[in-house]
Structure formats: C-alpha cells, structure tokens
Coordinates of C-alpha atoms and ligand atoms in Angstrom, one line a residue:
X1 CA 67.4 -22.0 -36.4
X2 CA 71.0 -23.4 -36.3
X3 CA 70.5 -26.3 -35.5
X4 CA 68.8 -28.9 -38.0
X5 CA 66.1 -30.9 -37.4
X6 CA 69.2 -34.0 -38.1
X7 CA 71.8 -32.3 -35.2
X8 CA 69.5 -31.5 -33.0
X9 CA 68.3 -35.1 -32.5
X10 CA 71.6 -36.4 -33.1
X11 CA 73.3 -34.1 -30.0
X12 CA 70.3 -34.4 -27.6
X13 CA 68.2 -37.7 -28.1
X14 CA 70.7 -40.3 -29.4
X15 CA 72.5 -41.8 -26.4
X16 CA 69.9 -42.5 -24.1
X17 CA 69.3 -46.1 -26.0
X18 CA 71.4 -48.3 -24.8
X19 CA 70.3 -51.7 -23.3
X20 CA 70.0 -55.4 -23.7
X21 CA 66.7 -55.6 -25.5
X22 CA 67.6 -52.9 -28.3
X23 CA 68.6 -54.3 -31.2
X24 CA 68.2 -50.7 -32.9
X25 CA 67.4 -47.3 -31.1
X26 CA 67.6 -43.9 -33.4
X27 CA 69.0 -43.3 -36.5
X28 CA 66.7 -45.5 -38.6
X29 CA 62.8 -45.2 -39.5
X30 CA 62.0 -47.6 -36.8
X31 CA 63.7 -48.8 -33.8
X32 CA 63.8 -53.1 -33.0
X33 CA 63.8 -54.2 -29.6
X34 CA 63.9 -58.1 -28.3
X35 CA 61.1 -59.0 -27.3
X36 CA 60.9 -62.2 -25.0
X37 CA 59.5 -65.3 -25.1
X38 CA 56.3 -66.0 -23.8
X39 CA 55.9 -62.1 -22.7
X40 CA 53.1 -59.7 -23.8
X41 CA 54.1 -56.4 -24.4
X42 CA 52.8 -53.3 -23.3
X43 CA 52.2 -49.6 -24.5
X44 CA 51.2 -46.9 -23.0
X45 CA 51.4 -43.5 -24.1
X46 CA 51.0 -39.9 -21.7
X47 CA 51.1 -36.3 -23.2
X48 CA 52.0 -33.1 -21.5
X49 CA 51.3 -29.7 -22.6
X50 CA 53.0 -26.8 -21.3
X51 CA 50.2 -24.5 -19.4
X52 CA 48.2 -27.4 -18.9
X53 CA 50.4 -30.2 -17.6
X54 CA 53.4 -28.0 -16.1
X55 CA 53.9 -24.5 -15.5
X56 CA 55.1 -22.4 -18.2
X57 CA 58.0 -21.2 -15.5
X58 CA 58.1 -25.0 -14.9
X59 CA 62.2 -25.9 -15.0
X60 CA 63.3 -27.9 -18.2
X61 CA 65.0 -31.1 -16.2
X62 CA 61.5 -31.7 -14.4
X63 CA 59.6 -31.1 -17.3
X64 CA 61.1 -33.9 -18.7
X65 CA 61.6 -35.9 -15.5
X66 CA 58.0 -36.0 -14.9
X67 CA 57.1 -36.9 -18.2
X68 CA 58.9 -39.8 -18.3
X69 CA 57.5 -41.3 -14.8
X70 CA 54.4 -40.5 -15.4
X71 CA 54.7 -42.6 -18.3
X72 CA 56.2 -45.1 -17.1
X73 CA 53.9 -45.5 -13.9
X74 CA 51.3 -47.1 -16.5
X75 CA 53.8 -49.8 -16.9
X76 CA 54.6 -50.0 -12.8
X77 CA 50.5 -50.5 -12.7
X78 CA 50.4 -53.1 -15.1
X79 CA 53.5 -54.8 -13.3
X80 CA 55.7 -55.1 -16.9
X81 CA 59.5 -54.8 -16.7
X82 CA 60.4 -51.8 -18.6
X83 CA 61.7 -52.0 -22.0
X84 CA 61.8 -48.9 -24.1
X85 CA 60.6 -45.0 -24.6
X86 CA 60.3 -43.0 -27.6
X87 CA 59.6 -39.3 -27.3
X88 CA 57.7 -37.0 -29.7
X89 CA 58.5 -33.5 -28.9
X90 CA 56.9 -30.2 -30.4
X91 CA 59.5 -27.3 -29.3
X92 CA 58.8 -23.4 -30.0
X93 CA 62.2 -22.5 -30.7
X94 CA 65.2 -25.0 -30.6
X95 CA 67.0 -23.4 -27.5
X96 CA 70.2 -25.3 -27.1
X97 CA 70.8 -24.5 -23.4
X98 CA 66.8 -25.4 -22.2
X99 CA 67.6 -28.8 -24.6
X100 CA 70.8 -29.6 -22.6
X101 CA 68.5 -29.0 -19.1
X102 CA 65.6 -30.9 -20.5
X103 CA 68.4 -34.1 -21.3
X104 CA 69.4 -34.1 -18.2
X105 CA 66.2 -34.7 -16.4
X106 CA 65.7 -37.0 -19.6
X107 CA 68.9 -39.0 -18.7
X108 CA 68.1 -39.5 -15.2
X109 CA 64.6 -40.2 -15.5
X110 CA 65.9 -42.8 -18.4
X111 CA 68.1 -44.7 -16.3
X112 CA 65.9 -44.4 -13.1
X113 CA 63.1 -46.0 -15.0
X114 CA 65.1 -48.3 -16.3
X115 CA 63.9 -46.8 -20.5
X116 CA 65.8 -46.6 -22.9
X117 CA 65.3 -43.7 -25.3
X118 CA 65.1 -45.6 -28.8
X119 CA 63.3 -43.3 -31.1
X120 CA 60.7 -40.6 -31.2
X121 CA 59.8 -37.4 -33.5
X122 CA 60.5 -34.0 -33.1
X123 CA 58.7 -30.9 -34.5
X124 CA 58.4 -27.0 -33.6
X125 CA 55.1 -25.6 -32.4
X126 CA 54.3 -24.8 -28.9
X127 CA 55.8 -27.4 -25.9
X128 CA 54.3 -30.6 -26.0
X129 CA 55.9 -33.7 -24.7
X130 CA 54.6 -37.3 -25.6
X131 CA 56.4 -40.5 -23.7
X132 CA 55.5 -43.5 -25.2
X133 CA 56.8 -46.6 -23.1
X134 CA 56.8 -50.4 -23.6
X135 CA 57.2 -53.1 -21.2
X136 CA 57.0 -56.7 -20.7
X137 CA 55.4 -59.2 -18.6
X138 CA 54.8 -62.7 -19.1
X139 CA 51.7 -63.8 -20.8
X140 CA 48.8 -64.0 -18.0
X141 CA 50.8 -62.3 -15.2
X142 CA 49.8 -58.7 -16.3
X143 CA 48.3 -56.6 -13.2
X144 CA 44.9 -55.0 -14.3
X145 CA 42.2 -52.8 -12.6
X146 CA 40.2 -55.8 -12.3
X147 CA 40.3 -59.2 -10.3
X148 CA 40.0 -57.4 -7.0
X149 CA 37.5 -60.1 -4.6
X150 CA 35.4 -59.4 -1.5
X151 CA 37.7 -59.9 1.4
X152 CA 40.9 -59.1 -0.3
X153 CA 43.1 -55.6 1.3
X154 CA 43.0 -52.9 -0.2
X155 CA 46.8 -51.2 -0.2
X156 CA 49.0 -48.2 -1.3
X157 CA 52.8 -47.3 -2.1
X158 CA 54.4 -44.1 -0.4
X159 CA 52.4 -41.4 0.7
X160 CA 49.7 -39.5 -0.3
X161 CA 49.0 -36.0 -1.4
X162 CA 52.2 -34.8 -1.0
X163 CA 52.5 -34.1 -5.0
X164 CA 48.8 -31.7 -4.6
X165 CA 50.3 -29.9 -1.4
X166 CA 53.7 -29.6 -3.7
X167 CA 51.6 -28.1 -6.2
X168 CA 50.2 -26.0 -3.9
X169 CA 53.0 -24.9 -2.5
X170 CA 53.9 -23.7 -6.2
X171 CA 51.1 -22.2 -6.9
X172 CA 51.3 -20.1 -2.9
X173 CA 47.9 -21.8 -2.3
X174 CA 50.0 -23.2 1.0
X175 CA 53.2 -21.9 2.6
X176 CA 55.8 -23.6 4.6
X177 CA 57.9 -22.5 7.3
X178 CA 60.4 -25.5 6.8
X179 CA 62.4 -24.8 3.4
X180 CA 62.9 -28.6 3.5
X181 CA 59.6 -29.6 4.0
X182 CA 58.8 -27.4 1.2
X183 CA 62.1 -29.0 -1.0
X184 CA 60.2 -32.6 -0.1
X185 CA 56.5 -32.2 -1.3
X186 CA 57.6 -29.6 -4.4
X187 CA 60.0 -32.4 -5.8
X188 CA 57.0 -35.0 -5.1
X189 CA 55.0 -33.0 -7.9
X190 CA 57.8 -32.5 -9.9
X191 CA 59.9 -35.1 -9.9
X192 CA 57.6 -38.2 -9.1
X193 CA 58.7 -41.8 -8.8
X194 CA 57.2 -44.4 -11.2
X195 CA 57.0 -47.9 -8.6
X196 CA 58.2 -49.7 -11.3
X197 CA 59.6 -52.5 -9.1
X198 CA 56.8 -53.0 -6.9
X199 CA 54.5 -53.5 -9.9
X200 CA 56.9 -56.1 -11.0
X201 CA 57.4 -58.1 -7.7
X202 CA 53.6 -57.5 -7.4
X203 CA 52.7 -59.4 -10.5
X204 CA 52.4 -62.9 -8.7
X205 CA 50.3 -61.3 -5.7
X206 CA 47.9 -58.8 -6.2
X207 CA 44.5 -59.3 -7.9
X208 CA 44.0 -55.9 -9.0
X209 CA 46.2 -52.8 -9.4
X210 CA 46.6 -48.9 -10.9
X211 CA 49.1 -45.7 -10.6
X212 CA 47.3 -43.0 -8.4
X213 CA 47.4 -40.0 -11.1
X214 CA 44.0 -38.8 -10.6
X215 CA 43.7 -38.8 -6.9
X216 CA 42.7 -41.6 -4.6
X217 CA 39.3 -41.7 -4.9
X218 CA 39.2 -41.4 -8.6
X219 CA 41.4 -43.6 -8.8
X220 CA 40.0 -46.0 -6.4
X221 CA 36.9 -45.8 -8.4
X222 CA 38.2 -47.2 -11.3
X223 CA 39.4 -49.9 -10.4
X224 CA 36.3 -50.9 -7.9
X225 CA 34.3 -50.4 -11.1
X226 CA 36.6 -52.4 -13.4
X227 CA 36.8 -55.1 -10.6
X228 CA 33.1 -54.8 -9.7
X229 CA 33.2 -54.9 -6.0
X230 CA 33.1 -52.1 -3.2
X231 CA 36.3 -50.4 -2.0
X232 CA 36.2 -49.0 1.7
X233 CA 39.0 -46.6 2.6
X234 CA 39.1 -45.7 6.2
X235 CA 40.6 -42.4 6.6
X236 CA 42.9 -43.3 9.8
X237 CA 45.1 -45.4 8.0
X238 CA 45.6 -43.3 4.9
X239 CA 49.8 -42.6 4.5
X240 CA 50.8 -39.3 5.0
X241 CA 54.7 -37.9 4.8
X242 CA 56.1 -35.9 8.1
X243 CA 56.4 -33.0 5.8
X244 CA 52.8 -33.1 4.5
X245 CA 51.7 -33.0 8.4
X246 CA 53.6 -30.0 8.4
X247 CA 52.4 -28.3 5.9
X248 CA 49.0 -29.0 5.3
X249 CA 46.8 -28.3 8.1
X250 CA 44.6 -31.5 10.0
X251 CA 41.2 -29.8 8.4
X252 CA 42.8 -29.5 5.1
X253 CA 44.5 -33.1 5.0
X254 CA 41.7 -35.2 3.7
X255 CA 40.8 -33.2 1.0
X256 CA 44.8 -33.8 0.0
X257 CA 44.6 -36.9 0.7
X258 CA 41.4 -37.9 -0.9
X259 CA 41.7 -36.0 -4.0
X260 CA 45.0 -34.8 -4.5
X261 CA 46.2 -36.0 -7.8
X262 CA 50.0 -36.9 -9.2
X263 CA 51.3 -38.8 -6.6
X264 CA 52.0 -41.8 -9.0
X265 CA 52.2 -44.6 -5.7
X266 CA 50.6 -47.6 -6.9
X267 CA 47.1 -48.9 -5.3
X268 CA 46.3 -52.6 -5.1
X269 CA 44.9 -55.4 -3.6
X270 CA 46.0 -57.8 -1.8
X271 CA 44.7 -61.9 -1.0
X272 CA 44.1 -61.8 2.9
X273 CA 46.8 -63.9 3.8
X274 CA 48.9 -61.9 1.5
X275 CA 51.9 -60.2 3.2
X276 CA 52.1 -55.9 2.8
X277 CA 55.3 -55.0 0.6
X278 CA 57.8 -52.7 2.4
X279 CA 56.7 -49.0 2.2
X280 CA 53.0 -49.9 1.6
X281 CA 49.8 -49.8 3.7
X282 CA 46.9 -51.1 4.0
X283 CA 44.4 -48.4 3.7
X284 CA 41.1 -50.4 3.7
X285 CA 39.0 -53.5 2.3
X286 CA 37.6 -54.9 -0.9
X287 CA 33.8 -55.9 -0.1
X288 CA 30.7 -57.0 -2.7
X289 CA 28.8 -54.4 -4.2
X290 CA 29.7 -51.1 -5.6
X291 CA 31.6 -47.5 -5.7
X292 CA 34.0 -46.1 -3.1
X293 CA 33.3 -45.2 0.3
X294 CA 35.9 -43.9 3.4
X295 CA 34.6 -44.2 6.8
X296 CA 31.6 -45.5 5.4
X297 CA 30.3 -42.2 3.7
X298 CA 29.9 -42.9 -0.3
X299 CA 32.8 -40.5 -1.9
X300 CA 31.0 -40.8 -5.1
X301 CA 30.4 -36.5 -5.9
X302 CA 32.0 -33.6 -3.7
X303 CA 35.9 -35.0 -3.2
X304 CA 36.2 -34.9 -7.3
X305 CA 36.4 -30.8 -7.6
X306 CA 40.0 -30.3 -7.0
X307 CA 41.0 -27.4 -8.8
X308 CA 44.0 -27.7 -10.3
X309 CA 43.3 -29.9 -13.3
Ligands
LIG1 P1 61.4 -40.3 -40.1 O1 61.2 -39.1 -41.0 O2 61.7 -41.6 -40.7 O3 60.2 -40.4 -39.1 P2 62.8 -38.6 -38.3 O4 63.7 -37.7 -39.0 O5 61.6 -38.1 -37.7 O6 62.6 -39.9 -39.1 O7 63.7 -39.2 -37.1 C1 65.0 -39.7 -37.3 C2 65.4 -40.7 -36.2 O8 65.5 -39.9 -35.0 C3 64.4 -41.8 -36.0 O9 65.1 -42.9 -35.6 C4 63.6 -41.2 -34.8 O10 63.0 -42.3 -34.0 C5 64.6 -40.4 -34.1 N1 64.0 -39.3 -33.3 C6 63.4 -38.2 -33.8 N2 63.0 -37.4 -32.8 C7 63.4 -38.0 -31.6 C8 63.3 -37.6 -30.3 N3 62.7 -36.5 -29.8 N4 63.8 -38.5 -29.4 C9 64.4 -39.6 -29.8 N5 64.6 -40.0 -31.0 C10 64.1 -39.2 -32.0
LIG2 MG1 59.5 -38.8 -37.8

C-alpha cells in the first residue's frame, strides 16, 4: 500500500471536524467536545457490512451516506441535537479513488446531519463501516420508546416503504416505467434522511418516539411494548409517496408499507390536543392493552418475513 495508515487518515478523515462543540477532533488519541450544561449525552453506535448491509456493487458516496444517517436517525429518535461522529472503518485494499467517492458522500452526509467527523479507527480487512454518533438533549427532555398513553395519536414522518420498493427496484424484484420514479425510491434506500430536526422540535411534545429501520410494524412493536399500551394502525391513512403508487402495485402496497424496512421517518405519539408537525400523519391511536394491530387484525406473526434482511 502507498498510502500509510497516518496519510490516509490525514488526506480523507481529517476535515470533516469542524464545529462549535469540538474542542479537539483527529490527530490526538481522543477527541474533546463541549458538552453543555444541564444536557445528557447520547451514543449510539450502527455497523454496516458490505454483503449484508449494502450491495457489494453498492456505490462508495452512498455507502457512506447511508451509514451516517442511519446513525444518526438513533439520535433524531431520541430528539438530541447532534454533536459528533467518529468512524471505524475496516477497508480491503486502500483504493484512493473509492476513498475520495466514499468522502464525498461522508462530507455531505456530515454536514447534512449536522456531525462532525472528530475521530475514529481505521484497519484493512473486508468493508465494514461503524458510525458512532453523540448528541445532546437537556436532562429529562430525551424522547424514548416509552411514555406513549391510551388516547394519545399515533403519527409518522415522510412516507413509507419507499426505501423496500427502492431496494426492490435494485434487486429487479420491481420495475418502473418512470426513470424518475425509479431515481426517487432508489435514492430513499440509499441515501435516507435522518429527521433530525423533528426529533428535536419534538422533544417538548411527544410522549413516545423511534426511527422506522425495521419496518412499521416492527417497529411499532417496540415501542407499544416499551410504552405498554396497544398501537392501532389503520391502513387508509398510512403515507405513501406518488412514485411508490406508481411502482408498487395496490395488492403489493401493504406488505411495503407494513414491513418494508430502512425508511428512517420517525414514529411518535402525540397528546390529543397535540398539533401534527408539517410532513407527518397521523396513522392511528394509542389504546390500553397490548401489541400492534391495523384495521383491527393483530399484526403480531406473518407481516415480519420480509426477505431482504
Ligand atoms: P490510536 O492508535 O491512538 O488509536 P490511530 O492511529 O488509530 O490512533 O488514529 C489517529 C487519529 O486519527 C485519532 O485521532 C483517530 O481518532 C483518528 N482516526 C483514525 N481513523 C479515523 C477515521 N476512519 N475517521 C476519522 N478519524 C480517524
Ligand atoms: Mg486507533
């Protein structure tokens, strides 16, 4: 290899750190950010392996696009401001031109998620990516899967299964005649948006909230299960993009809908006399009891099987 382990961090990874809160980024054996007073901070770490995670063919920008946003959807969900990332990478064979395509989906991703790269590791062996983020919110007004009540609404971000029918798109499981429809739900998958601000201007108003990486009702289920209460979706008022109409056929929708993973939106609840936030729905209700049901059939086994994990 050319390049040392030194240069090769030094070129790629050492001018993403920039912000207000770092007092140090890379360079030393430990980076120092401000922390502020009366905040709690928050870490949450996400791993992606190539073949498992992303297609080996996958393109280096998005590889690295996603992995930041689906990092840093943890910290949307938990309604922190973001702080700081640090990425351990474990690279085959240090390929200067798929490094410069991986920094720039790193660089965008960075500033669109508002993390600063401060630090991280990097080793050769096959692709794996590890985002580690951080994030602050003050102490008590953290956003967690449970504190939904009986009564309250039941809400999402976006649309969903756009990602899963992008994926499928990918994979030639579905076609599309639109190229642009197909441009839309591809770049859901690949490049997904973290709703970093609406987990932070949700902090003072929902009772209960998480990211939607495993697919609404798996989702759903943790957090009616942390929350202990019901959660009834009903079907007709589930968000769905013009291009997923498109593309995915009316018999096909609920199973994208439903159990399509990797959209990232955020799913909450809301007090009843709570107003919706732009760009969100309200997709059911929180009721006593237990489990998830949508139009009143319990979603508990059959909508979890599908098969791309
Ligand atoms: P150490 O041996 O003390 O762990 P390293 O040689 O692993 O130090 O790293 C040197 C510096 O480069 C550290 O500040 C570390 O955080 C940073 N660094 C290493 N790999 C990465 C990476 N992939 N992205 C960002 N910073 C990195
Ligand atoms: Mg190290």
């Amino acid at each position: 290899m050319a390049l040392t382990e030194f240069d090769l961090i030094h070129q790629f990874f050492s001018d993403m750190g920039a912000s207000d809160h770092v007092l140090l980024g890379v360079g030393d054996d430990a980076a120092i950010i401000d922390t502020t007073d009366g905040w709690v901070l928050h870490v949450s770490t996400d791993t992606l392996t190539e073949g498992v995670h992303f297609l080996p063919d996958c393109a280096a920008p998005d590889i690295a696009y996603r992995a930041v946003m689906t990092a840093a959807s943890d910290l949307a969900a938990m309604g922190a401001a973001p702080r700081a990332m640090v990425l351990a990478i474990s690279l085959p064979e240090p390929d200067t031109t798929w490094l410069e395509a991986f920094c720039t989906g790193l660089r965008d991703a960075s500033a669109d998620a508002r993390l600063p790269l401060v630090g991280g590791d990097t080793t050769r062996g096959p692709l794996v990516i590890t985002v580690t983020v951080m994030g602050e919110t003050p102490a008590g007004q953290c956003l967690l899967r449970s504190g939904a009540a009986p009564g309250d609404r039941l809400c999402v971000s976006g649309t969903l299964g756009d990602a899963a029918a992008g994926l499928s798109l990918l994979q030639g499981e579905l076609v599309a005649s639109d190229p642009a429809n197909a441009a839309f739900l591809t770049a859901r998958f690949l490049r997904p948006t973290a709703r970093i601000g609406l987990g932070e201007s949700l902090r003072m108003s929902a009772t209960a909230a998480i990211d939607i990486s495993d697919g609404l009702i798996a989702d759903s289920t943790h957090l009616a299960r942390k929350s202990g209460v019901a959660l009834h979706i009903d079907h007709r008022q589930l968000p769905r993009s013009t291009a997923f109409c498109a593309v995915v056929e009316p018999s096909q929708q609920l199973h994208y809908l439903l159990s399509g993973g990797d959209d990232y939106e955020l799913l909450f609840t809301l007090p009843q006399s709570t107003a919706l936030p732009e760009g969100c729905t309200e997709i059911g209700r929180v009721m006593a009891g237990s489990g998830v049901s949508c139009d009143g059939m319990p979603t508990g086994k059959g909508y979890d099987h599908f098969g791309h994990r």
